[in-house]
């Protein structure tokens, strides 16, 4: 998956014009990662300068938490760190590269620099991040509400 | 809390002129304890900043389950503003409250005429959303009723996937 393909296919940046996605692609850095490299460490606060939004292009990344073990695996097209680009809460899980990966990184400092060179694009990127969180919270509240209204489901017949 | 102090959480980046530009686009509202500001399902599109008082965000108007409390300097209405649609939760005043309301047209004019201020507002809303997602996710994770969903990932995929993104800022596979 190329960076252009991943950005165009994403819900996150669907509202950006094609030209804006191109500009964004130009300031993202694609890096290769080896298995075992840690992208995000549970409990650490996002670094104010060095932190980044990650977009997986190739390979696999494991998500795990000390108290719950493995939580799942992320692959091409998945983002890591949407919320953390906007707030400074400690990371709730670790993300470790599981298979050789190519990952596009949008550093926080790049987004800040973009603010000075292209305030409208930077604003639209931040708006896109916030919109994604709003969509998530809407679905989340909807699910929570539905679950509250229903008795617990019977175990599924596999 | 004065209206200007309520804006403090926007950070120190707004200068006095920018604060005035923001305040000029907001209408003060007074609510009595117990009054419902927003009812789940309502079509709302504006944004509220709490200047004084405490409000409760809750699900199920008939049998309220409070999912968060919001106080001075905090915002309400950000989900419906950023992802237009019916309100996802109800809000009522727990104490007498004073709110500053900004309607969608005022926000649009802010974006057009004061992009720096609009950007600060959006950033603050993003942080608010991130915090609410984490808080709600954590609440659900510690909830006993959640265990079956975690043991049945196939059925719970959509649910889990959102919980993932809520907790960790990313989507489950």
PDB file of C-alpha atoms in Angstrom:
ATOM      1  CA  UNK A   1       0.000   0.000   0.000  1.00  0.00           C
ATOM      2  CA  UNK A   2       1.436   3.414  -0.937  1.00  0.00           C
ATOM      3  CA  UNK A   3       1.048   6.457   1.282  1.00  0.00           C
ATOM      4  CA  UNK A   4      -1.237   8.086  -1.311  1.00  0.00           C
ATOM      5  CA  UNK A   5      -3.445   4.999  -1.424  1.00  0.00           C
ATOM      6  CA  UNK A   6      -3.611   4.788   2.359  1.00  0.00           C
ATOM      7  CA  UNK A   7      -4.474   8.475   2.758  1.00  0.00           C
ATOM      8  CA  UNK A   8      -7.147   8.422   0.020  1.00  0.00           C
ATOM      9  CA  UNK A   9      -8.747   5.278   1.445  1.00  0.00           C
ATOM     10  CA  UNK A  10      -8.853   6.572   5.005  1.00  0.00           C
ATOM     11  CA  UNK A  11     -12.012   7.862   6.662  1.00  0.00           C
ATOM     12  CA  UNK A  12      -9.799  10.101   8.738  1.00  0.00           C
ATOM     13  CA  UNK A  13      -8.669  12.276   5.850  1.00  0.00           C
ATOM     14  CA  UNK A  14     -11.663  11.765   3.545  1.00  0.00           C
ATOM     15  CA  UNK A  15     -12.718  15.407   3.969  1.00  0.00           C
ATOM     16  CA  UNK A  16      -9.423  16.788   2.676  1.00  0.00           C
ATOM     17  CA  UNK A  17      -9.228  17.806  -0.978  1.00  0.00           C
ATOM     18  CA  UNK A  18      -6.899  15.709  -3.146  1.00  0.00           C
ATOM     19  CA  UNK A  19      -4.413  18.588  -3.285  1.00  0.00           C
ATOM     20  CA  UNK A  20      -4.417  18.862   0.495  1.00  0.00           C
ATOM     21  CA  UNK A  21      -3.790  15.127   0.844  1.00  0.00           C
ATOM     22  CA  UNK A  22      -0.827  15.511  -1.507  1.00  0.00           C
ATOM     23  CA  UNK A  23       0.581  18.285   0.669  1.00  0.00           C
ATOM     24  CA  UNK A  24       0.076  16.124   3.735  1.00  0.00           C
ATOM     25  CA  UNK A  25       1.768  13.153   2.063  1.00  0.00           C
ATOM     26  CA  UNK A  26       4.747  15.374   1.316  1.00  0.00           C
ATOM     27  CA  UNK A  27       5.332  16.234   4.987  1.00  0.00           C
ATOM     28  CA  UNK A  28       4.866  12.652   6.226  1.00  0.00           C
ATOM     29  CA  UNK A  29       7.996  10.545   6.528  1.00  0.00           C
ATOM     30  CA  UNK A  30       7.887   6.865   5.566  1.00  0.00           C
ATOM     31  CA  UNK A  31      10.226   4.699   7.642  1.00  0.00           C
ATOM     32  CA  UNK A  32      11.025   1.013   7.793  1.00  0.00           C
ATOM     33  CA  UNK A  33      10.706  -0.693  11.172  1.00  0.00           C
ATOM     34  CA  UNK A  34      12.099  -4.017  12.359  1.00  0.00           C
ATOM     35  CA  UNK A  35      10.197  -6.525  14.484  1.00  0.00           C
ATOM     36  CA  UNK A  36      10.491  -5.620  18.163  1.00  0.00           C
ATOM     37  CA  UNK A  37      10.689  -1.865  17.621  1.00  0.00           C
ATOM     38  CA  UNK A  38       8.310  -0.044  19.947  1.00  0.00           C
ATOM     39  CA  UNK A  39       6.200   2.734  18.426  1.00  0.00           C
ATOM     40  CA  UNK A  40       4.262   3.619  21.547  1.00  0.00           C
ATOM     41  CA  UNK A  41       4.943   2.610  25.156  1.00  0.00           C
ATOM     42  CA  UNK A  42       2.187   2.113  27.721  1.00  0.00           C
ATOM     43  CA  UNK A  43       2.221   4.702  30.507  1.00  0.00           C
ATOM     44  CA  UNK A  44       4.426   7.198  28.671  1.00  0.00           C
ATOM     45  CA  UNK A  45       3.074  10.598  27.872  1.00  0.00           C
ATOM     46  CA  UNK A  46       3.232  11.602  24.222  1.00  0.00           C
ATOM     47  CA  UNK A  47       6.451  13.510  23.639  1.00  0.00           C
ATOM     48  CA  UNK A  48       5.561  17.161  22.923  1.00  0.00           C
ATOM     49  CA  UNK A  49       8.005  17.378  20.040  1.00  0.00           C
ATOM     50  CA  UNK A  50       8.956  13.883  18.949  1.00  0.00           C
ATOM     51  CA  UNK A  51       5.500  12.355  19.030  1.00  0.00           C
ATOM     52  CA  UNK A  52       3.804  11.303  15.812  1.00  0.00           C
ATOM     53  CA  UNK A  53       0.695   9.965  14.171  1.00  0.00           C
ATOM     54  CA  UNK A  54       1.522   6.613  12.549  1.00  0.00           C
ATOM     55  CA  UNK A  55      -0.116   5.166   9.451  1.00  0.00           C
ATOM     56  CA  UNK A  56       0.779   1.530   8.740  1.00  0.00           C
ATOM     57  CA  UNK A  57       1.498   0.910   5.041  1.00  0.00           C
ATOM     58  CA  UNK A  58       2.995  -2.581   5.243  1.00  0.00           C
ATOM     59  CA  UNK A  59       3.584  -5.112   7.991  1.00  0.00           C
ATOM     60  CA  UNK A  60       1.906  -5.733  11.328  1.00  0.00           C
ATOM     61  CA  UNK A  61       1.936  -4.032  14.710  1.00  0.00           C
ATOM     62  CA  UNK A  62       0.917  -5.705  17.992  1.00  0.00           C
ATOM     63  CA  UNK A  63      -1.105  -3.813  20.605  1.00  0.00           C
ATOM     64  CA  UNK A  64      -0.728  -4.982  24.188  1.00  0.00           C
ATOM     65  CA  UNK A  65      -1.348  -3.875  27.725  1.00  0.00           C
ATOM     66  CA  UNK A  66       0.451  -5.029  30.863  1.00  0.00           C
ATOM     67  CA  UNK A  67      -2.776  -6.021  32.633  1.00  0.00           C
ATOM     68  CA  UNK A  68      -4.552  -7.560  29.652  1.00  0.00           C
ATOM     69  CA  UNK A  69      -1.838  -8.979  27.431  1.00  0.00           C
ATOM     70  CA  UNK A  70      -2.254  -8.943  23.663  1.00  0.00           C
ATOM     71  CA  UNK A  71      -5.188  -6.829  22.530  1.00  0.00           C
ATOM     72  CA  UNK A  72      -4.911  -7.156  18.799  1.00  0.00           C
ATOM     73  CA  UNK A  73      -2.926  -6.506  15.683  1.00  0.00           C
ATOM     74  CA  UNK A  74      -2.876  -3.522  13.341  1.00  0.00           C
ATOM     75  CA  UNK A  75      -2.028  -3.623   9.648  1.00  0.00           C
ATOM     76  CA  UNK A  76      -1.991  -1.592   6.431  1.00  0.00           C
ATOM     77  CA  UNK A  77      -4.397   1.356   6.521  1.00  0.00           C
ATOM     78  CA  UNK A  78      -4.581   1.505  10.337  1.00  0.00           C
ATOM     79  CA  UNK A  79      -3.692   4.669  12.255  1.00  0.00           C
ATOM     80  CA  UNK A  80      -1.959   4.781  15.615  1.00  0.00           C
ATOM     81  CA  UNK A  81      -2.088   7.796  17.898  1.00  0.00           C
ATOM     82  CA  UNK A  82      -5.036   9.842  16.623  1.00  0.00           C
ATOM     83  CA  UNK A  83      -6.073  10.881  20.134  1.00  0.00           C
ATOM     84  CA  UNK A  84      -2.520  11.324  21.340  1.00  0.00           C
ATOM     85  CA  UNK A  85      -1.758  13.883  18.668  1.00  0.00           C
ATOM     86  CA  UNK A  86      -4.341  16.120  20.316  1.00  0.00           C
ATOM     87  CA  UNK A  87      -3.953  15.441  24.026  1.00  0.00           C
ATOM     88  CA  UNK A  88      -1.179  14.568  26.430  1.00  0.00           C
ATOM     89  CA  UNK A  89      -2.644  11.683  28.416  1.00  0.00           C
ATOM     90  CA  UNK A  90      -0.360   8.729  29.128  1.00  0.00           C
ATOM     91  CA  UNK A  91      -0.539   5.977  26.509  1.00  0.00           C
ATOM     92  CA  UNK A  92      -2.988   3.278  27.541  1.00  0.00           C
ATOM     93  CA  UNK A  93      -1.234   0.494  25.598  1.00  0.00           C
ATOM     94  CA  UNK A  94       2.022  -0.348  23.862  1.00  0.00           C
ATOM     95  CA  UNK A  95       2.421  -0.850  20.122  1.00  0.00           C
ATOM     96  CA  UNK A  96       5.281  -3.059  18.969  1.00  0.00           C
ATOM     97  CA  UNK A  97       6.232  -3.916  15.401  1.00  0.00           C
ATOM     98  CA  UNK A  98       5.507  -7.637  14.837  1.00  0.00           C
ATOM     99  CA  UNK A  99       6.538  -8.033  11.204  1.00  0.00           C
ATOM    100  CA  UNK A 100       8.898  -5.872   9.126  1.00  0.00           C
ATOM    101  CA  UNK A 101       6.837  -2.753   8.523  1.00  0.00           C
ATOM    102  CA  UNK A 102       6.717   0.419   6.486  1.00  0.00           C
ATOM    103  CA  UNK A 103       5.002   3.155   8.448  1.00  0.00           C
ATOM    104  CA  UNK A 104       4.257   6.774   7.548  1.00  0.00           C
ATOM    105  CA  UNK A 105       4.825   9.214  10.410  1.00  0.00           C
ATOM    106  CA  UNK A 106       3.338  12.671  10.846  1.00  0.00           C
ATOM    107  CA  UNK A 107       5.391  14.258  13.622  1.00  0.00           C
ATOM    108  CA  UNK A 108       3.695  16.643  15.983  1.00  0.00           C
ATOM    109  CA  UNK A 109       6.406  19.198  15.270  1.00  0.00           C
ATOM    110  CA  UNK A 110       5.638  18.914  11.555  1.00  0.00           C
ATOM    111  CA  UNK A 111       1.993  19.665  12.243  1.00  0.00           C
ATOM    112  CA  UNK A 112       3.085  22.644  14.360  1.00  0.00           C
ATOM    113  CA  UNK A 113       5.415  23.862  11.598  1.00  0.00           C
ATOM    114  CA  UNK A 114       2.549  23.501   9.139  1.00  0.00           C
ATOM    115  CA  UNK A 115       0.612  25.927  11.340  1.00  0.00           C
ATOM    116  CA  UNK A 116       3.045  28.648  10.400  1.00  0.00           C
ATOM    117  CA  UNK A 117       3.343  27.836   6.703  1.00  0.00           C
ATOM    118  CA  UNK A 118      -0.236  26.789   5.923  1.00  0.00           C
ATOM    119  CA  UNK A 119      -2.636  27.559   8.760  1.00  0.00           C
ATOM    120  CA  UNK A 120      -5.709  26.446   6.818  1.00  0.00           C
ATOM    121  CA  UNK A 121      -4.331  23.014   5.942  1.00  0.00           C
ATOM    122  CA  UNK A 122      -3.086  22.494   9.511  1.00  0.00           C
ATOM    123  CA  UNK A 123      -6.491  23.564  10.794  1.00  0.00           C
ATOM    124  CA  UNK A 124      -8.218  21.110   8.460  1.00  0.00           C
ATOM    125  CA  UNK A 125      -5.918  18.275   9.539  1.00  0.00           C
ATOM    126  CA  UNK A 126      -6.699  18.994  13.192  1.00  0.00           C
ATOM    127  CA  UNK A 127     -10.377  19.249  12.354  1.00  0.00           C
ATOM    128  CA  UNK A 128     -10.137  15.840  10.639  1.00  0.00           C
ATOM    129  CA  UNK A 129      -8.544  14.334  13.776  1.00  0.00           C
ATOM    130  CA  UNK A 130     -11.212  15.850  16.026  1.00  0.00           C
ATOM    131  CA  UNK A 131     -13.998  14.700  13.678  1.00  0.00           C
ATOM    132  CA  UNK A 132     -12.670  11.162  13.815  1.00  0.00           C
ATOM    133  CA  UNK A 133     -12.814  11.244  17.616  1.00  0.00           C
ATOM    134  CA  UNK A 134     -16.340  12.691  17.471  1.00  0.00           C
ATOM    135  CA  UNK A 135     -17.453   9.838  15.171  1.00  0.00           C
ATOM    136  CA  UNK A 136     -15.875   7.356  17.564  1.00  0.00           C
ATOM    137  CA  UNK A 137     -17.523   8.865  20.611  1.00  0.00           C
ATOM    138  CA  UNK A 138     -20.901   8.978  18.831  1.00  0.00           C
ATOM    139  CA  UNK A 139     -20.680   5.260  17.973  1.00  0.00           C
ATOM    140  CA  UNK A 140     -19.330   4.499  21.406  1.00  0.00           C
ATOM    141  CA  UNK A 141     -22.165   6.271  23.225  1.00  0.00           C
ATOM    142  CA  UNK A 142     -24.660   4.657  20.862  1.00  0.00           C
ATOM    143  CA  UNK A 143     -23.310   1.176  21.617  1.00  0.00           C
ATOM    144  CA  UNK A 144     -23.132   1.856  25.324  1.00  0.00           C
ATOM    145  CA  UNK A 145     -26.706   3.098  25.286  1.00  0.00           C
ATOM    146  CA  UNK A 146     -27.917   0.063  23.334  1.00  0.00           C
ATOM    147  CA  UNK A 147     -26.127  -2.324  25.662  1.00  0.00           C
ATOM    148  CA  UNK A 148     -27.636  -0.627  28.686  1.00  0.00           C
ATOM    149  CA  UNK A 149     -31.127  -1.048  27.270  1.00  0.00           C
ATOM    150  CA  UNK A 150     -30.685  -4.731  26.489  1.00  0.00           C
ATOM    151  CA  UNK A 151     -30.238  -7.650  28.839  1.00  0.00           C
ATOM    152  CA  UNK A 152     -26.801  -9.294  28.449  1.00  0.00           C
ATOM    153  CA  UNK A 153     -26.650 -11.352  25.248  1.00  0.00           C
ATOM    154  CA  UNK A 154     -26.661 -15.147  25.473  1.00  0.00           C
ATOM    155  CA  UNK A 155     -23.363 -16.793  24.555  1.00  0.00           C
ATOM    156  CA  UNK A 156     -23.257 -17.209  20.785  1.00  0.00           C
ATOM    157  CA  UNK A 157     -23.787 -20.628  19.201  1.00  0.00           C
ATOM    158  CA  UNK A 158     -20.619 -21.065  17.226  1.00  0.00           C
TER     159      UNK A 158
ATOM    160  CA  UNK B   1     -15.855  32.524  37.056  1.00  0.00           C
ATOM    161  CA  UNK B   2     -15.851  35.372  34.555  1.00  0.00           C
ATOM    162  CA  UNK B   3     -16.471  34.637  30.907  1.00  0.00           C
ATOM    163  CA  UNK B   4     -12.869  35.494  30.098  1.00  0.00           C
ATOM    164  CA  UNK B   5     -11.604  33.064  32.776  1.00  0.00           C
ATOM    165  CA  UNK B   6     -13.795  30.324  31.308  1.00  0.00           C
ATOM    166  CA  UNK B   7     -11.719  30.680  28.150  1.00  0.00           C
ATOM    167  CA  UNK B   8      -8.464  30.022  30.013  1.00  0.00           C
ATOM    168  CA  UNK B   9      -8.458  26.353  29.089  1.00  0.00           C
ATOM    169  CA  UNK B  10      -8.014  27.387  25.478  1.00  0.00           C
ATOM    170  CA  UNK B  11      -4.456  27.970  26.511  1.00  0.00           C
ATOM    171  CA  UNK B  12      -2.417  31.071  26.832  1.00  0.00           C
ATOM    172  CA  UNK B  13      -2.185  31.385  23.075  1.00  0.00           C
ATOM    173  CA  UNK B  14      -5.186  33.648  22.685  1.00  0.00           C
ATOM    174  CA  UNK B  15      -4.446  37.335  23.086  1.00  0.00           C
ATOM    175  CA  UNK B  16      -7.068  39.730  24.521  1.00  0.00           C
ATOM    176  CA  UNK B  17      -8.329  40.715  21.069  1.00  0.00           C
ATOM    177  CA  UNK B  18      -8.792  37.060  20.118  1.00  0.00           C
ATOM    178  CA  UNK B  19     -10.637  36.334  23.351  1.00  0.00           C
ATOM    179  CA  UNK B  20     -12.937  39.254  22.634  1.00  0.00           C
ATOM    180  CA  UNK B  21     -13.520  37.959  19.105  1.00  0.00           C
ATOM    181  CA  UNK B  22     -14.575  34.636  20.590  1.00  0.00           C
ATOM    182  CA  UNK B  23     -16.709  36.088  23.375  1.00  0.00           C
ATOM    183  CA  UNK B  24     -18.465  38.380  20.908  1.00  0.00           C
ATOM    184  CA  UNK B  25     -19.750  35.269  19.124  1.00  0.00           C
ATOM    185  CA  UNK B  26     -21.119  33.628  22.274  1.00  0.00           C
ATOM    186  CA  UNK B  27     -24.491  34.177  23.946  1.00  0.00           C
ATOM    187  CA  UNK B  28     -24.792  33.839  27.743  1.00  0.00           C
ATOM    188  CA  UNK B  29     -27.497  31.452  28.960  1.00  0.00           C
ATOM    189  CA  UNK B  30     -28.742  30.808  32.486  1.00  0.00           C
ATOM    190  CA  UNK B  31     -30.044  27.398  33.556  1.00  0.00           C
ATOM    191  CA  UNK B  32     -31.689  26.284  36.814  1.00  0.00           C
ATOM    192  CA  UNK B  33     -30.626  23.124  38.638  1.00  0.00           C
ATOM    193  CA  UNK B  34     -32.471  20.159  37.117  1.00  0.00           C
ATOM    194  CA  UNK B  35     -33.189  21.795  33.758  1.00  0.00           C
ATOM    195  CA  UNK B  36     -32.399  19.729  30.696  1.00  0.00           C
ATOM    196  CA  UNK B  37     -30.097  21.592  28.291  1.00  0.00           C
ATOM    197  CA  UNK B  38     -29.958  18.885  25.621  1.00  0.00           C
ATOM    198  CA  UNK B  39     -32.039  15.740  25.263  1.00  0.00           C
ATOM    199  CA  UNK B  40     -30.520  12.645  23.664  1.00  0.00           C
ATOM    200  CA  UNK B  41     -31.750  12.505  20.065  1.00  0.00           C
ATOM    201  CA  UNK B  42     -32.255  16.280  19.746  1.00  0.00           C
ATOM    202  CA  UNK B  43     -30.832  17.922  16.650  1.00  0.00           C
ATOM    203  CA  UNK B  44     -28.314  20.386  17.997  1.00  0.00           C
ATOM    204  CA  UNK B  45     -25.439  21.975  16.197  1.00  0.00           C
ATOM    205  CA  UNK B  46     -23.989  24.552  18.537  1.00  0.00           C
ATOM    206  CA  UNK B  47     -21.340  24.533  21.172  1.00  0.00           C
ATOM    207  CA  UNK B  48     -21.526  25.442  24.863  1.00  0.00           C
ATOM    208  CA  UNK B  49     -18.751  26.598  27.145  1.00  0.00           C
ATOM    209  CA  UNK B  50     -19.505  26.251  30.849  1.00  0.00           C
ATOM    210  CA  UNK B  51     -18.848  29.546  32.650  1.00  0.00           C
ATOM    211  CA  UNK B  52     -20.336  28.526  36.008  1.00  0.00           C
ATOM    212  CA  UNK B  53     -22.011  25.530  37.602  1.00  0.00           C
ATOM    213  CA  UNK B  54     -21.907  21.811  37.027  1.00  0.00           C
ATOM    214  CA  UNK B  55     -23.700  19.749  34.412  1.00  0.00           C
ATOM    215  CA  UNK B  56     -24.286  16.031  34.031  1.00  0.00           C
ATOM    216  CA  UNK B  57     -24.008  14.163  30.746  1.00  0.00           C
ATOM    217  CA  UNK B  58     -26.215  11.078  30.813  1.00  0.00           C
ATOM    218  CA  UNK B  59     -27.660   8.300  28.711  1.00  0.00           C
ATOM    219  CA  UNK B  60     -31.209   6.935  28.895  1.00  0.00           C
ATOM    220  CA  UNK B  61     -33.380   9.919  29.821  1.00  0.00           C
ATOM    221  CA  UNK B  62     -35.917   7.568  31.481  1.00  0.00           C
ATOM    222  CA  UNK B  63     -33.396   5.934  33.792  1.00  0.00           C
ATOM    223  CA  UNK B  64     -30.411   8.275  33.702  1.00  0.00           C
ATOM    224  CA  UNK B  65     -26.915   6.861  33.771  1.00  0.00           C
ATOM    225  CA  UNK B  66     -24.455   9.699  34.277  1.00  0.00           C
ATOM    226  CA  UNK B  67     -21.423   9.164  32.055  1.00  0.00           C
ATOM    227  CA  UNK B  68     -19.589  12.393  32.825  1.00  0.00           C
ATOM    228  CA  UNK B  69     -19.713  15.628  34.756  1.00  0.00           C
ATOM    229  CA  UNK B  70     -18.746  18.896  33.175  1.00  0.00           C
ATOM    230  CA  UNK B  71     -17.709  22.072  34.977  1.00  0.00           C
ATOM    231  CA  UNK B  72     -16.374  25.587  34.394  1.00  0.00           C
ATOM    232  CA  UNK B  73     -14.047  25.954  31.431  1.00  0.00           C
ATOM    233  CA  UNK B  74     -15.285  22.741  29.786  1.00  0.00           C
ATOM    234  CA  UNK B  75     -17.221  22.362  26.540  1.00  0.00           C
ATOM    235  CA  UNK B  76     -20.429  20.593  25.552  1.00  0.00           C
ATOM    236  CA  UNK B  77     -21.916  19.717  22.177  1.00  0.00           C
ATOM    237  CA  UNK B  78     -18.654  18.840  20.473  1.00  0.00           C
ATOM    238  CA  UNK B  79     -19.783  15.478  19.088  1.00  0.00           C
ATOM    239  CA  UNK B  80     -22.855  16.842  17.279  1.00  0.00           C
ATOM    240  CA  UNK B  81     -20.857  19.820  16.079  1.00  0.00           C
ATOM    241  CA  UNK B  82     -18.027  17.788  14.535  1.00  0.00           C
ATOM    242  CA  UNK B  83     -20.098  14.811  13.411  1.00  0.00           C
ATOM    243  CA  UNK B  84     -23.517  16.300  12.600  1.00  0.00           C
ATOM    244  CA  UNK B  85     -26.419  14.190  13.823  1.00  0.00           C
ATOM    245  CA  UNK B  86     -28.689  13.754  16.817  1.00  0.00           C
ATOM    246  CA  UNK B  87     -27.251  14.401  20.279  1.00  0.00           C
ATOM    247  CA  UNK B  88     -25.584  11.221  21.560  1.00  0.00           C
ATOM    248  CA  UNK B  89     -26.357  11.949  25.213  1.00  0.00           C
ATOM    249  CA  UNK B  90     -28.536  14.208  27.360  1.00  0.00           C
ATOM    250  CA  UNK B  91     -27.215  17.075  29.470  1.00  0.00           C
ATOM    251  CA  UNK B  92     -28.845  18.592  32.529  1.00  0.00           C
ATOM    252  CA  UNK B  93     -27.773  21.267  34.982  1.00  0.00           C
ATOM    253  CA  UNK B  94     -26.825  19.672  38.317  1.00  0.00           C
ATOM    254  CA  UNK B  95     -26.493  23.127  39.890  1.00  0.00           C
ATOM    255  CA  UNK B  96     -27.559  26.560  38.657  1.00  0.00           C
ATOM    256  CA  UNK B  97     -25.389  27.098  35.604  1.00  0.00           C
ATOM    257  CA  UNK B  98     -24.268  29.808  33.252  1.00  0.00           C
ATOM    258  CA  UNK B  99     -23.272  28.720  29.780  1.00  0.00           C
ATOM    259  CA  UNK B 100     -21.860  30.550  26.784  1.00  0.00           C
ATOM    260  CA  UNK B 101     -23.481  29.297  23.587  1.00  0.00           C
ATOM    261  CA  UNK B 102     -22.025  29.573  20.106  1.00  0.00           C
ATOM    262  CA  UNK B 103     -24.323  28.664  17.224  1.00  0.00           C
ATOM    263  CA  UNK B 104     -23.011  27.027  14.030  1.00  0.00           C
ATOM    264  CA  UNK B 105     -23.129  30.308  12.070  1.00  0.00           C
ATOM    265  CA  UNK B 106     -20.982  32.020  14.699  1.00  0.00           C
ATOM    266  CA  UNK B 107     -18.475  29.177  14.552  1.00  0.00           C
ATOM    267  CA  UNK B 108     -18.370  29.394  10.756  1.00  0.00           C
ATOM    268  CA  UNK B 109     -17.665  33.121  10.959  1.00  0.00           C
ATOM    269  CA  UNK B 110     -14.920  32.400  13.479  1.00  0.00           C
ATOM    270  CA  UNK B 111     -13.315  29.939  11.059  1.00  0.00           C
ATOM    271  CA  UNK B 112     -13.499  32.438   8.201  1.00  0.00           C
ATOM    272  CA  UNK B 113     -12.370  35.538  10.082  1.00  0.00           C
ATOM    273  CA  UNK B 114     -10.282  34.264  12.980  1.00  0.00           C
ATOM    274  CA  UNK B 115      -8.588  31.020  11.838  1.00  0.00           C
ATOM    275  CA  UNK B 116      -6.132  31.092  14.753  1.00  0.00           C
ATOM    276  CA  UNK B 117      -8.919  31.271  17.320  1.00  0.00           C
ATOM    277  CA  UNK B 118     -10.966  28.643  15.488  1.00  0.00           C
ATOM    278  CA  UNK B 119      -7.922  26.378  15.515  1.00  0.00           C
ATOM    279  CA  UNK B 120      -7.559  26.731  19.286  1.00  0.00           C
ATOM    280  CA  UNK B 121     -11.234  25.883  19.743  1.00  0.00           C
ATOM    281  CA  UNK B 122     -10.921  22.786  17.520  1.00  0.00           C
ATOM    282  CA  UNK B 123      -7.777  21.648  19.353  1.00  0.00           C
ATOM    283  CA  UNK B 124      -9.539  22.032  22.676  1.00  0.00           C
ATOM    284  CA  UNK B 125     -12.540  20.082  21.401  1.00  0.00           C
ATOM    285  CA  UNK B 126     -10.186  17.356  20.163  1.00  0.00           C
ATOM    286  CA  UNK B 127      -8.627  17.096  23.615  1.00  0.00           C
ATOM    287  CA  UNK B 128     -12.068  17.034  25.210  1.00  0.00           C
ATOM    288  CA  UNK B 129     -13.101  14.201  22.909  1.00  0.00           C
ATOM    289  CA  UNK B 130      -9.919  12.240  23.533  1.00  0.00           C
ATOM    290  CA  UNK B 131     -10.435  12.521  27.291  1.00  0.00           C
ATOM    291  CA  UNK B 132     -14.118  11.538  27.117  1.00  0.00           C
ATOM    292  CA  UNK B 133     -13.340   8.551  24.914  1.00  0.00           C
ATOM    293  CA  UNK B 134     -10.687   7.352  27.351  1.00  0.00           C
ATOM    294  CA  UNK B 135     -12.918   7.910  30.368  1.00  0.00           C
ATOM    295  CA  UNK B 136     -15.883   6.117  28.804  1.00  0.00           C
ATOM    296  CA  UNK B 137     -13.739   3.245  27.549  1.00  0.00           C
ATOM    297  CA  UNK B 138     -12.111   2.798  30.922  1.00  0.00           C
ATOM    298  CA  UNK B 139     -15.496   2.803  32.612  1.00  0.00           C
ATOM    299  CA  UNK B 140     -16.691   0.086  30.269  1.00  0.00           C
ATOM    300  CA  UNK B 141     -13.512  -1.988  30.682  1.00  0.00           C
ATOM    301  CA  UNK B 142     -13.932  -2.048  34.442  1.00  0.00           C
ATOM    302  CA  UNK B 143     -17.573  -2.909  34.047  1.00  0.00           C
ATOM    303  CA  UNK B 144     -18.395  -6.496  34.894  1.00  0.00           C
ATOM    304  CA  UNK B 145     -20.850  -6.910  32.058  1.00  0.00           C
ATOM    305  CA  UNK B 146     -18.080  -6.382  29.568  1.00  0.00           C
ATOM    306  CA  UNK B 147     -16.278  -9.680  30.100  1.00  0.00           C
ATOM    307  CA  UNK B 148     -18.427 -11.726  27.677  1.00  0.00           C
ATOM    308  CA  UNK B 149     -17.755  -9.266  24.871  1.00  0.00           C
ATOM    309  CA  UNK B 150     -14.026  -9.594  25.388  1.00  0.00           C
ATOM    310  CA  UNK B 151     -14.304 -13.366  25.255  1.00  0.00           C
ATOM    311  CA  UNK B 152     -16.298 -13.295  22.046  1.00  0.00           C
ATOM    312  CA  UNK B 153     -14.273 -11.104  19.740  1.00  0.00           C
ATOM    313  CA  UNK B 154     -16.175 -12.162  16.625  1.00  0.00           C
ATOM    314  CA  UNK B 155     -19.495 -10.812  17.915  1.00  0.00           C
ATOM    315  CA  UNK B 156     -17.938  -7.860  19.619  1.00  0.00           C
ATOM    316  CA  UNK B 157     -15.690  -6.781  16.782  1.00  0.00           C
ATOM    317  CA  UNK B 158     -17.348  -3.438  16.104  1.00  0.00           C
ATOM    318  CA  UNK B 159     -17.657  -2.680  19.766  1.00  0.00           C
ATOM    319  CA  UNK B 160     -14.086  -3.716  20.521  1.00  0.00           C
ATOM    320  CA  UNK B 161     -12.753  -1.851  17.570  1.00  0.00           C
ATOM    321  CA  UNK B 162     -14.221   1.392  18.877  1.00  0.00           C
ATOM    322  CA  UNK B 163     -13.082   0.651  22.389  1.00  0.00           C
ATOM    323  CA  UNK B 164      -9.596   0.182  20.985  1.00  0.00           C
ATOM    324  CA  UNK B 165      -9.593   3.472  19.241  1.00  0.00           C
ATOM    325  CA  UNK B 166     -11.136   5.118  22.271  1.00  0.00           C
ATOM    326  CA  UNK B 167      -8.550   3.744  24.623  1.00  0.00           C
ATOM    327  CA  UNK B 168      -5.500   3.691  22.484  1.00  0.00           C
ATOM    328  CA  UNK B 169      -6.185   6.081  19.680  1.00  0.00           C
ATOM    329  CA  UNK B 170      -6.233   3.379  17.069  1.00  0.00           C
ATOM    330  CA  UNK B 171      -8.511   0.824  15.535  1.00  0.00           C
ATOM    331  CA  UNK B 172      -8.541  -2.854  16.323  1.00  0.00           C
ATOM    332  CA  UNK B 173      -7.658  -5.158  13.452  1.00  0.00           C
TER     333      UNK B 173
END
